[in-house]
Amino acid sequence: MKKKRSWAEPYKIKMVEHIALPDYEQRLKYIEEAAYNTFLLRSKDVYIDLLTDSGTSAMSDRQWARLMIGDEAYAGSKDFYQLEETVRQYYGYSYVVPTHQGRAAEHIISKILIKAGDFVPGNMYFTTTRLHQELAGGTFVDVIVDQAHDPDSDYPFKGNVDLQKLESLILEQGADHIPYFSIATTVNMAGGQPISLANLRAVRALSRKYGIPIVHDMTRVAENAYMIQQQEPGYAHKSIAEIVREICDLTDAATMSAKKDPLVNIGGFLALNDADLFEEARNLVVVYEGLHTYGGMAGRDMGALAVGIEESVSDEHMKARVGQVQYLGNQLLSAGIPIVKPIGTHGVFLNAARFLPHVPQDHFPAQALAAELYVDSAVRAMERGIVSAGRNKQTGEHNYPKLELVRLTIPRRVYTQSHMDVVAESVERVYDNRDRILGLTMTFEPRYLRFFQARFEKIRAEANAQRSARKREPVAN
Ligand code: F0G
């Protein structure tokens, strides 16, 4: 009989950071003080922090070493040139404009390309990306495949574009009103789902046919490449580095939040192939970010980013990274917990609509569930549902997304398998007691990206009972 051969992470731990579990009474107090918004908790009060995979990675010894030899010149830092060379080598884009993080790159490209009244089609919205498109006068149009909105569909490429939806929009609005296609690898709001290369090539064909460029949100491009390697016919023998390059070569420009894939705690860039656009972007970056050779980053951060890009496309690294997410996802699936399928690359997404079917969507079930999970175990997750979806720009009503999710986001190279076990057990406990969980009311709502700072109160059992009784009363005509 063949003996089992396990695999393990391709690194060992050189430095540790202590974490502590506050007791139950403290957890109740902290979540109330945070107004049931996990963004408003203090991280010292969190045991396992799965709020985000953004800027939360553990850097390698090589990255830390690079920090020590950073060139902090205001202009022309050697670390900028190293970053530029690395972006050209691994991603293939000709020009690089550094920014302090992803949304700054989104701001600049939206300002340059979008005119008032334009439409920007994309494979599902991302919060900051859509906001910058709207602030520039555009309207985002979701052209992702329908399966992406169905948490139970196990279609392997839920990040794909529905080509018919895309072409209909072009024919309806005219190519002149579509400045670019906004294409993300992987799709965060769908649950960390990849787009296939076959689909991206078809999108490219439409982009050529109508003369509309593709702007690539490449925040998690290496994770997407890993899923292509694992699942798309013809790619099993290609390296992640080769697949990443093939993806980027099908697009014209890219925004990068380097806080994800490239393993740094802060940073980003806008990458371009068009020399004229580059000139404009270089001009705008000095207004909003800093000189075009640092754009809001310290020299040492650009150096660590260059090393992080190289490490992020390693096959061994990505197998461990996505493998850990899948480990947690499979634990939850075998316990019968409703999660988004297939398991994504950067986190496991709980389906709050099925977890709490008794909580109506305008009582913020995912927000309530994330708060409850914190109370159970001081594990911090994040709402990705009606609160994140914001309000309709025209009507001012809540957007009601089909996906009402809680994201358990896994930082890269930070937690161990035992941490994943603790998380899975806590989710199971909360699931066993799910009938007790009631919704929330929003008591403070910021104008932009409300999920970051909104405040909530618990709906009391008596209030809820009154509400249900009212609902059952016959309506007088
Ligand atoms: N695009 C995607 C797909 C993202 O996930 C993010 C950030 C951004 C753009 C913006 O980048 O934060 O560097 O300005 N996502 C974080 C998250 C915030 O938690 O998912 P940023």
Short mmCIF file of C-alpha atoms and ligand atoms in Angstrom, two decimals:
data_model
loop_
_atom_site.label_atom_id
_atom_site.label_comp_id
_atom_site.label_asym_id
_atom_site.label_seq_id
_atom_site.Cartn_x
_atom_site.Cartn_y
_atom_site.Cartn_z
CA MET A 1 0.00 0.00 0.00
CA LYS A 2 1.21 3.49 -0.84
CA LYS A 3 2.02 5.48 2.31
CA LYS A 4 0.41 8.91 2.66
CA ARG A 5 2.77 11.79 1.82
CA SER A 6 1.65 15.15 3.24
CA TRP A 7 2.83 18.49 1.96
CA ALA A 8 3.69 21.50 4.09
CA GLU A 9 4.36 25.20 3.71
CA PRO A 10 7.60 26.05 1.86
CA TYR A 11 8.89 28.22 4.74
CA LYS A 12 9.64 28.08 8.44
CA ILE A 13 8.86 30.70 11.09
CA LYS A 14 11.69 33.00 12.17
CA MET A 15 9.87 35.54 14.31
CA VAL A 16 6.59 35.37 16.21
CA GLU A 17 4.02 37.93 17.30
CA HIS A 18 1.97 37.11 20.40
CA ILE A 19 -1.79 37.12 20.21
CA ALA A 20 -4.31 36.80 23.03
CA LEU A 21 -7.89 35.67 23.36
CA PRO A 22 -10.04 38.14 25.35
CA ASP A 23 -12.62 36.50 27.61
CA TYR A 24 -16.34 36.31 26.76
CA GLU A 25 -17.39 39.38 28.79
CA GLN A 26 -14.66 41.45 27.17
CA ARG A 27 -15.64 40.29 23.69
CA LEU A 28 -19.25 41.34 24.29
CA LYS A 29 -18.06 44.75 25.47
CA TYR A 30 -15.62 45.26 22.58
CA ILE A 31 -18.12 44.40 19.85
CA GLU A 32 -20.71 46.71 21.39
CA GLU A 33 -18.13 49.51 21.55
CA ALA A 34 -17.31 48.79 17.90
CA ALA A 35 -21.01 49.22 17.07
CA TYR A 36 -21.12 45.69 15.62
CA ASN A 37 -18.73 46.67 12.84
CA THR A 38 -15.59 44.51 12.84
CA PHE A 39 -13.67 47.36 11.14
CA LEU A 40 -14.10 49.37 14.34
CA LEU A 41 -12.56 46.75 16.64
CA ARG A 42 -9.02 47.28 17.87
CA SER A 43 -6.67 44.64 16.59
CA LYS A 44 -5.25 44.04 20.08
CA ASP A 45 -8.70 42.67 20.98
CA VAL A 46 -8.70 40.20 18.08
CA TYR A 47 -7.38 36.64 18.39
CA ILE A 48 -7.31 35.46 14.77
CA ASP A 49 -7.62 38.32 12.33
CA LEU A 50 -9.35 37.31 9.09
CA LEU A 51 -10.66 40.78 8.30
CA THR A 52 -8.62 41.02 5.14
CA ASP A 53 -5.67 39.65 3.20
CA SER A 54 -4.73 43.24 2.37
CA GLY A 55 -1.40 44.43 3.77
CA THR A 56 -1.47 41.64 6.34
CA SER A 57 1.08 39.25 4.78
CA ALA A 58 4.23 38.12 6.56
CA MET A 59 7.23 39.37 4.61
CA SER A 60 10.13 37.02 3.97
CA ASP A 61 13.67 37.44 5.34
CA ARG A 62 14.70 38.57 1.84
CA GLN A 63 12.06 41.28 1.87
CA TRP A 64 13.07 42.47 5.36
CA ALA A 65 16.69 42.55 4.23
CA ARG A 66 15.71 44.76 1.31
CA LEU A 67 14.16 47.28 3.70
CA MET A 68 17.60 47.90 5.19
CA ILE A 69 19.14 48.91 1.88
CA GLY A 70 16.26 51.06 0.63
CA ASP A 71 17.26 54.19 -1.27
CA GLU A 72 15.23 57.05 0.18
CA ALA A 73 16.14 59.64 -2.43
CA TYR A 74 13.22 61.93 -3.26
CA ALA A 75 13.86 61.50 -6.96
CA GLY A 76 15.21 58.58 -8.98
CA SER A 77 15.51 55.99 -6.18
CA LYS A 78 17.25 52.79 -7.27
CA ASP A 79 14.34 50.90 -5.73
CA PHE A 80 11.95 52.52 -8.23
CA TYR A 81 14.08 51.31 -11.14
CA GLN A 82 14.23 47.86 -9.58
CA LEU A 83 10.44 47.84 -9.24
CA GLU A 84 10.00 49.00 -12.82
CA GLU A 85 12.30 46.26 -14.08
CA THR A 86 10.50 43.61 -12.00
CA VAL A 87 7.05 44.70 -13.24
CA ARG A 88 8.32 44.53 -16.83
CA GLN A 89 9.86 41.11 -16.26
CA TYR A 90 6.97 39.37 -14.48
CA TYR A 91 3.92 41.24 -15.74
CA GLY A 92 5.18 42.59 -19.07
CA TYR A 93 3.72 46.11 -18.84
CA SER A 94 6.00 48.80 -20.27
CA TYR A 95 5.48 51.67 -17.84
CA VAL A 96 4.99 51.83 -14.07
CA VAL A 97 3.54 54.64 -11.94
CA PRO A 98 3.94 53.79 -8.24
CA THR A 99 1.06 54.65 -5.89
CA HIS A 100 0.56 54.25 -2.14
CA GLN A 101 -2.02 51.47 -2.72
CA GLY A 102 -4.50 50.09 -5.25
CA ARG A 103 -7.28 52.66 -4.99
CA ALA A 104 -4.85 55.47 -5.81
CA ALA A 105 -4.05 53.76 -9.12
CA GLU A 106 -7.81 53.35 -9.69
CA HIS A 107 -8.30 57.04 -9.00
CA ILE A 108 -5.70 58.07 -11.57
CA ILE A 109 -6.81 55.76 -14.40
CA SER A 110 -10.50 56.58 -13.82
CA LYS A 111 -9.77 60.31 -13.96
CA ILE A 112 -7.83 59.96 -17.20
CA LEU A 113 -10.12 57.63 -19.13
CA ILE A 114 -13.72 58.18 -17.91
CA LYS A 115 -15.94 61.06 -19.09
CA ALA A 116 -19.30 61.98 -17.55
CA GLY A 117 -22.03 59.69 -18.93
CA ASP A 118 -19.67 56.80 -19.73
CA PHE A 119 -20.35 53.16 -18.86
CA VAL A 120 -17.69 50.86 -17.46
CA PRO A 121 -18.41 47.14 -17.81
CA GLY A 122 -16.66 44.75 -15.46
CA ASN A 123 -16.64 41.23 -14.02
CA MET A 124 -18.49 42.29 -10.84
CA TYR A 125 -17.86 45.47 -8.93
CA PHE A 126 -15.20 46.04 -6.34
CA THR A 127 -16.03 48.73 -3.77
CA THR A 128 -13.17 51.18 -4.34
CA THR A 129 -12.89 50.48 -8.08
CA ARG A 130 -16.57 51.26 -8.70
CA LEU A 131 -16.49 54.33 -6.48
CA HIS A 132 -13.61 55.87 -8.45
CA GLN A 133 -15.40 55.08 -11.71
CA GLU A 134 -18.52 56.80 -10.38
CA LEU A 135 -16.64 59.79 -8.97
CA ALA A 136 -15.17 60.29 -12.46
CA GLY A 137 -18.74 60.42 -13.88
CA GLY A 138 -19.09 56.83 -15.08
CA THR A 139 -21.63 54.11 -14.35
CA PHE A 140 -20.37 50.61 -13.58
CA VAL A 141 -22.20 47.79 -15.39
CA ASP A 142 -21.84 44.23 -14.11
CA VAL A 143 -21.22 41.82 -17.02
CA ILE A 144 -20.05 38.81 -15.04
CA VAL A 145 -21.58 35.36 -15.76
CA ASP A 146 -24.82 34.65 -13.86
CA GLN A 147 -23.21 31.77 -11.97
CA ALA A 148 -21.10 34.31 -10.06
CA HIS A 149 -24.23 35.55 -8.29
CA ASP A 150 -25.22 32.04 -7.22
CA PRO A 151 -23.26 30.94 -4.14
CA ASP A 152 -24.22 27.31 -4.71
CA SER A 153 -23.08 27.03 -8.32
CA ASP A 154 -19.75 25.22 -8.47
CA TYR A 155 -18.84 26.54 -11.91
CA PRO A 156 -15.02 26.64 -11.83
CA PHE A 157 -14.57 30.05 -13.53
CA LYS A 158 -17.13 32.26 -11.85
CA GLY A 159 -14.94 35.26 -12.66
CA ASN A 160 -15.73 34.91 -16.37
CA VAL A 161 -17.37 37.67 -18.36
CA ASP A 162 -20.74 36.97 -19.99
CA LEU A 163 -19.73 37.91 -23.53
CA GLN A 164 -23.31 38.52 -24.60
CA LYS A 165 -23.95 40.93 -21.76
CA LEU A 166 -20.74 42.75 -22.70
CA GLU A 167 -21.47 42.99 -26.43
CA SER A 168 -25.10 44.06 -25.82
CA LEU A 169 -23.87 46.92 -23.66
CA ILE A 170 -21.47 48.04 -26.39
CA LEU A 171 -24.23 47.92 -29.02
CA GLU A 172 -26.70 49.74 -26.75
CA GLN A 173 -24.43 52.52 -25.55
CA GLY A 174 -21.95 52.74 -28.42
CA ALA A 175 -18.23 52.01 -28.13
CA ASP A 176 -17.54 55.76 -27.72
CA HIS A 177 -19.24 55.70 -24.33
CA ILE A 178 -17.25 52.75 -23.04
CA PRO A 179 -13.76 53.93 -22.08
CA TYR A 180 -12.52 50.48 -21.06
CA PHE A 181 -13.41 47.02 -19.79
CA SER A 182 -12.63 46.65 -16.09
CA ILE A 183 -11.41 43.07 -15.66
CA ALA A 184 -10.32 41.65 -12.32
CA THR A 185 -8.22 38.54 -11.62
CA THR A 186 -9.58 36.98 -9.26
CA VAL A 187 -13.04 38.42 -8.47
CA ASN A 188 -13.07 39.40 -4.82
CA MET A 189 -16.78 40.11 -4.33
CA ALA A 190 -17.81 36.83 -6.01
CA GLY A 191 -15.81 34.93 -3.40
CA GLY A 192 -12.28 35.03 -4.84
CA GLN A 193 -13.25 33.38 -8.12
CA PRO A 194 -10.97 33.13 -11.16
CA ILE A 195 -11.49 34.10 -14.80
CA SER A 196 -10.27 31.57 -17.38
CA LEU A 197 -7.75 32.38 -20.08
CA ALA A 198 -10.20 31.16 -22.72
CA ASN A 199 -12.72 33.74 -21.51
CA LEU A 200 -10.13 36.50 -21.26
CA ARG A 201 -9.07 35.79 -24.85
CA ALA A 202 -12.70 36.12 -25.96
CA VAL A 203 -12.97 39.44 -24.06
CA ARG A 204 -9.79 40.50 -25.83
CA ALA A 205 -11.37 39.70 -29.20
CA LEU A 206 -14.29 42.04 -28.35
CA SER A 207 -11.84 44.67 -27.15
CA ARG A 208 -10.06 44.53 -30.53
CA LYS A 209 -13.31 44.42 -32.52
CA TYR A 210 -14.63 47.62 -30.90
CA GLY A 211 -11.33 49.34 -30.15
CA ILE A 212 -11.93 49.41 -26.36
CA PRO A 213 -8.94 48.79 -24.07
CA ILE A 214 -8.85 46.40 -21.10
CA VAL A 215 -7.83 47.75 -17.69
CA HIS A 216 -6.81 44.82 -15.53
CA ASP A 217 -7.30 44.82 -11.76
CA MET A 218 -4.31 42.55 -11.14
CA THR A 219 -4.50 42.57 -7.35
CA ARG A 220 -4.66 38.75 -7.14
CA VAL A 221 -3.38 37.76 -10.59
CA ALA A 222 -1.02 35.02 -9.34
CA GLU A 223 -3.85 33.40 -7.37
CA ASN A 224 -5.95 33.47 -10.53
CA ALA A 225 -3.06 31.93 -12.47
CA TYR A 226 -2.86 29.11 -9.91
CA MET A 227 -6.53 28.26 -10.48
CA ILE A 228 -5.95 28.25 -14.25
CA GLN A 229 -2.99 25.91 -13.76
CA GLN A 230 -5.13 23.60 -11.63
CA GLN A 231 -8.33 23.67 -13.66
CA GLU A 232 -8.07 24.98 -17.21
CA PRO A 233 -7.32 22.40 -19.89
CA GLY A 234 -3.84 22.85 -21.36
CA TYR A 235 -2.28 24.72 -18.41
CA ALA A 236 -1.31 21.95 -15.97
CA HIS A 237 2.31 22.01 -17.14
CA LYS A 238 2.74 25.77 -17.31
CA SER A 239 4.25 27.65 -14.40
CA ILE A 240 2.31 30.31 -12.54
CA ALA A 241 4.85 32.86 -13.78
CA GLU A 242 4.11 31.90 -17.39
CA ILE A 243 0.33 32.03 -16.86
CA VAL A 244 0.55 35.41 -15.10
CA ARG A 245 2.43 36.76 -18.09
CA GLU A 246 -0.11 35.35 -20.53
CA ILE A 247 -2.96 37.05 -18.61
CA CYS A 248 -1.22 40.42 -18.48
CA ASP A 249 -0.30 40.26 -22.17
CA LEU A 250 -4.02 40.16 -23.03
CA THR A 251 -4.63 43.52 -21.33
CA ASP A 252 -3.59 47.14 -21.91
CA ALA A 253 -3.14 48.60 -18.45
CA ALA A 254 -3.36 47.44 -14.85
CA THR A 255 -4.04 48.67 -11.35
CA MET A 256 -2.31 46.78 -8.57
CA SER A 257 -2.92 46.72 -4.86
CA ALA A 258 0.48 45.32 -3.87
CA LYS A 259 -0.91 44.61 -0.40
CA LYS A 260 -2.31 41.31 -1.66
CA ASP A 261 -0.50 39.01 -4.14
CA PRO A 262 2.89 40.78 -3.90
CA LEU A 263 3.31 40.22 -0.16
CA VAL A 264 3.92 43.73 1.13
CA ASN A 265 2.19 45.70 3.86
CA ILE A 266 1.67 48.82 1.76
CA GLY A 267 2.04 49.81 -1.88
CA GLY A 268 0.57 49.65 -5.35
CA PHE A 269 1.02 50.87 -8.89
CA LEU A 270 -0.58 51.70 -12.18
CA ALA A 271 1.02 49.87 -15.11
CA LEU A 272 0.53 50.94 -18.71
CA ASN A 273 1.59 50.09 -22.24
CA ASP A 274 0.54 53.35 -23.92
CA ALA A 275 3.19 56.10 -23.82
CA ASP A 276 0.69 59.00 -23.94
CA LEU A 277 -1.43 57.61 -21.12
CA PHE A 278 1.75 57.07 -19.13
CA GLU A 279 2.64 60.76 -19.57
CA GLU A 280 -0.79 61.79 -18.26
CA ALA A 281 -0.63 59.36 -15.36
CA ARG A 282 2.88 60.57 -14.47
CA ASN A 283 1.50 64.08 -14.44
CA LEU A 284 -1.45 63.22 -12.18
CA VAL A 285 0.58 61.13 -9.76
CA VAL A 286 2.57 64.18 -8.66
CA VAL A 287 -0.70 65.92 -7.76
CA TYR A 288 -2.21 63.12 -5.69
CA GLU A 289 0.56 60.76 -4.58
CA GLY A 290 4.12 62.01 -4.92
CA LEU A 291 6.89 62.23 -7.49
CA HIS A 292 6.64 59.65 -10.31
CA THR A 293 9.58 57.68 -8.92
CA TYR A 294 7.97 57.04 -5.53
CA GLY A 295 4.23 57.84 -5.80
CA GLY A 296 3.52 57.62 -2.08
CA MET A 297 5.85 54.73 -1.26
CA ALA A 298 9.12 54.81 0.65
CA GLY A 299 12.12 53.59 -1.37
CA ARG A 300 12.50 50.58 0.92
CA ASP A 301 8.85 49.64 0.34
CA MET A 302 9.41 49.61 -3.43
CA GLY A 303 12.42 47.33 -2.86
CA ALA A 304 10.41 44.91 -0.70
CA LEU A 305 7.65 44.97 -3.33
CA ALA A 306 10.07 44.00 -6.10
CA VAL A 307 11.13 40.96 -4.05
CA GLY A 308 7.48 40.18 -3.16
CA ILE A 309 6.42 40.12 -6.81
CA GLU A 310 9.09 37.53 -7.53
CA GLU A 311 8.04 35.39 -4.53
CA SER A 312 4.33 35.66 -5.36
CA VAL A 313 4.64 33.83 -8.67
CA SER A 314 6.42 30.82 -7.15
CA ASP A 315 4.45 27.61 -7.70
CA GLU A 316 5.33 26.29 -4.23
CA HIS A 317 4.24 29.48 -2.51
CA MET A 318 0.91 29.58 -4.30
CA LYS A 319 0.17 25.92 -3.66
CA ALA A 320 0.56 26.53 0.09
CA ARG A 321 -1.32 29.84 0.02
CA VAL A 322 -4.41 28.61 -1.80
CA GLY A 323 -4.04 25.18 -0.15
CA GLN A 324 -4.52 26.75 3.27
CA VAL A 325 -7.69 28.56 2.15
CA GLN A 326 -9.01 25.30 0.71
CA TYR A 327 -8.18 23.46 3.92
CA LEU A 328 -10.43 25.82 5.90
CA GLY A 329 -13.12 25.73 3.22
CA ASN A 330 -13.20 21.94 3.19
CA GLN A 331 -13.46 21.79 6.99
CA LEU A 332 -16.56 23.99 6.80
CA LEU A 333 -18.06 22.09 3.88
CA SER A 334 -17.73 18.79 5.69
CA ALA A 335 -19.47 20.32 8.72
CA GLY A 336 -22.39 21.28 6.46
CA ILE A 337 -21.84 25.04 6.74
CA PRO A 338 -23.23 27.01 3.77
CA ILE A 339 -20.25 28.63 2.03
CA VAL A 340 -19.67 29.99 -1.47
CA LYS A 341 -18.63 27.25 -3.84
CA PRO A 342 -16.11 26.63 -5.27
CA ILE A 343 -13.78 27.66 -2.44
CA GLY A 344 -12.03 30.89 -3.49
CA THR A 345 -8.34 31.73 -3.43
CA HIS A 346 -8.02 34.40 -0.72
CA GLY A 347 -10.74 33.47 1.70
CA VAL A 348 -13.74 31.37 2.57
CA PHE A 349 -17.06 33.16 2.20
CA LEU A 350 -19.95 32.16 4.48
CA ASN A 351 -23.35 32.36 2.83
CA ALA A 352 -25.13 34.49 5.43
CA ALA A 353 -28.42 34.35 3.53
CA ARG A 354 -28.55 30.59 4.09
CA PHE A 355 -26.86 30.70 7.48
CA LEU A 356 -29.49 33.12 8.83
CA PRO A 357 -32.56 32.65 6.62
CA HIS A 358 -34.75 34.22 9.34
CA VAL A 359 -32.92 37.59 9.15
CA PRO A 360 -34.20 39.82 6.31
CA GLN A 361 -31.50 41.39 4.13
CA ASP A 362 -32.25 44.92 5.39
CA HIS A 363 -31.40 43.72 8.90
CA PHE A 364 -27.84 43.10 7.66
CA PRO A 365 -27.46 39.34 8.23
CA ALA A 366 -23.80 39.16 7.18
CA GLN A 367 -22.90 42.10 9.43
CA ALA A 368 -24.69 40.40 12.33
CA LEU A 369 -22.99 37.09 11.63
CA ALA A 370 -19.50 38.61 11.56
CA ALA A 371 -20.22 40.26 14.94
CA GLU A 372 -21.47 36.96 16.37
CA LEU A 373 -18.35 35.13 15.25
CA TYR A 374 -16.23 37.70 17.06
CA VAL A 375 -18.26 37.19 20.24
CA ASP A 376 -17.76 33.42 19.99
CA SER A 377 -14.01 33.31 19.50
CA ALA A 378 -12.49 36.77 18.83
CA VAL A 379 -12.06 35.71 15.21
CA ARG A 380 -12.49 38.81 13.06
CA ALA A 381 -14.22 38.46 9.68
CA MET A 382 -15.80 41.01 7.34
CA GLU A 383 -19.23 41.70 5.86
CA ARG A 384 -19.51 41.40 2.09
CA GLY A 385 -23.21 41.90 1.46
CA ILE A 386 -25.77 44.69 1.54
CA VAL A 387 -23.63 47.03 3.66
CA SER A 388 -20.66 46.71 1.28
CA ALA A 389 -22.93 47.08 -1.77
CA GLY A 390 -23.90 50.65 -0.73
CA ARG A 391 -26.73 52.63 -2.26
CA ASN A 392 -27.93 53.08 -5.82
CA LYS A 393 -26.39 56.27 -7.23
CA GLN A 394 -29.70 57.39 -8.82
CA THR A 395 -32.43 56.26 -6.40
CA GLY A 396 -30.54 56.41 -3.11
CA GLU A 397 -32.02 53.02 -2.11
CA HIS A 398 -29.85 50.20 -0.72
CA ASN A 399 -28.41 48.01 -3.44
CA TYR A 400 -29.66 44.49 -2.67
CA PRO A 401 -26.88 42.14 -3.82
CA LYS A 402 -27.68 38.48 -4.42
CA LEU A 403 -24.58 37.61 -2.41
CA GLU A 404 -24.91 38.24 1.33
CA LEU A 405 -21.58 36.97 2.60
CA VAL A 406 -19.14 36.98 5.49
CA ARG A 407 -15.55 36.78 4.35
CA LEU A 408 -12.97 34.82 6.33
CA THR A 409 -9.92 36.23 4.61
CA ILE A 410 -6.62 34.46 5.04
CA PRO A 411 -3.47 36.61 5.33
CA ARG A 412 -0.49 35.14 3.44
CA ARG A 413 2.12 33.14 5.41
CA VAL A 414 0.70 34.30 8.77
CA TYR A 415 -1.46 31.60 10.37
CA THR A 416 -1.03 27.84 10.80
CA GLN A 417 -3.31 24.90 10.24
CA SER A 418 -4.23 24.93 13.96
CA HIS A 419 -5.50 28.49 13.60
CA MET A 420 -7.69 27.29 10.73
CA ASP A 421 -9.05 24.50 12.96
CA VAL A 422 -9.97 27.00 15.69
CA VAL A 423 -11.78 29.15 13.12
CA ALA A 424 -13.71 26.19 11.68
CA GLU A 425 -14.80 25.07 15.15
CA SER A 426 -16.00 28.55 16.01
CA VAL A 427 -18.04 28.86 12.80
CA GLU A 428 -19.62 25.47 13.57
CA ARG A 429 -20.55 26.60 17.08
CA VAL A 430 -22.15 29.79 15.79
CA TYR A 431 -24.00 27.72 13.18
CA ASP A 432 -25.39 25.41 15.87
CA ASN A 433 -26.81 28.45 17.67
CA ARG A 434 -27.85 30.37 14.56
CA ASP A 435 -31.57 30.58 15.50
CA ARG A 436 -30.72 32.97 18.34
CA ILE A 437 -29.03 35.49 16.07
CA LEU A 438 -31.16 38.51 15.21
CA GLY A 439 -30.34 41.31 12.79
CA LEU A 440 -29.05 44.84 13.24
CA THR A 441 -30.20 48.38 12.50
CA MET A 442 -27.78 50.95 11.07
CA THR A 443 -27.42 53.97 13.35
CA PHE A 444 -24.69 55.83 11.43
CA GLU A 445 -24.00 55.69 7.72
CA PRO A 446 -21.01 57.38 6.07
CA ARG A 447 -21.46 58.76 2.56
CA TYR A 448 -18.72 56.75 0.84
CA LEU A 449 -17.68 53.09 1.30
CA ARG A 450 -20.03 52.90 4.26
CA PHE A 451 -18.98 49.40 5.36
CA PHE A 452 -15.70 50.72 6.77
CA GLN A 453 -17.22 53.05 9.37
CA ALA A 454 -20.96 52.36 9.66
CA ARG A 455 -22.38 51.81 13.15
CA PHE A 456 -25.11 49.39 14.16
CA GLU A 457 -27.31 48.38 17.06
CA LYS A 458 -28.72 44.96 17.82
CA ILE A 459 -32.41 44.41 17.14
CA ARG A 460 -33.92 43.30 20.43
CA ALA A 461 -35.98 40.09 20.52
CA GLU A 462 -39.15 41.98 21.59
CA ALA A 463 -38.81 44.47 18.71
CA ASN A 464 -38.34 41.61 16.30
CA ALA A 465 -41.39 39.77 17.60
CA GLN A 466 -43.51 42.91 17.16
CA ARG A 467 -42.21 43.32 13.63
CA SER A 468 -43.06 39.73 12.67
CA ALA A 469 -46.54 40.09 14.22
CA ARG A 470 -47.15 43.26 12.18
CA LYS A 471 -46.07 41.44 9.05
CA ARG A 472 -48.64 38.74 9.63
CA GLU A 473 -51.55 41.17 10.06
CA PRO A 474 -53.79 41.40 6.98
CA VAL A 475 -53.21 44.56 4.98
CA ALA A 476 -56.31 46.79 4.72
CA ASN A 477 -57.03 48.03 1.20
N1 F0G B 1 -9.14 45.72 -6.19
C1 F0G B 1 -9.40 44.62 -5.48
C2 F0G B 1 -9.86 43.37 -6.18
C3 F0G B 1 -9.24 44.63 -4.09
O1 F0G B 1 -9.50 43.52 -3.39
C4 F0G B 1 -8.81 45.82 -3.46
C5 F0G B 1 -8.68 45.89 -2.01
C6 F0G B 1 -8.55 46.95 -4.25
C7 F0G B 1 -8.72 46.85 -5.62
C8 F0G B 1 -8.12 48.25 -3.65
O2 F0G B 1 -6.83 48.20 -3.22
O3 F0G B 1 -7.00 48.49 -0.73
O4 F0G B 1 -4.83 48.74 -1.94
O5 F0G B 1 -6.58 50.45 -2.17
N2 F0G B 1 -9.20 45.07 -1.23
C9 F0G B 1 -9.10 45.02 0.20
C10 F0G B 1 -9.92 43.87 0.72
C11 F0G B 1 -9.38 46.30 0.88
O6 F0G B 1 -9.99 43.72 1.96
O7 F0G B 1 -10.44 43.08 -0.06
P1 F0G B 1 -6.29 49.02 -1.94
#
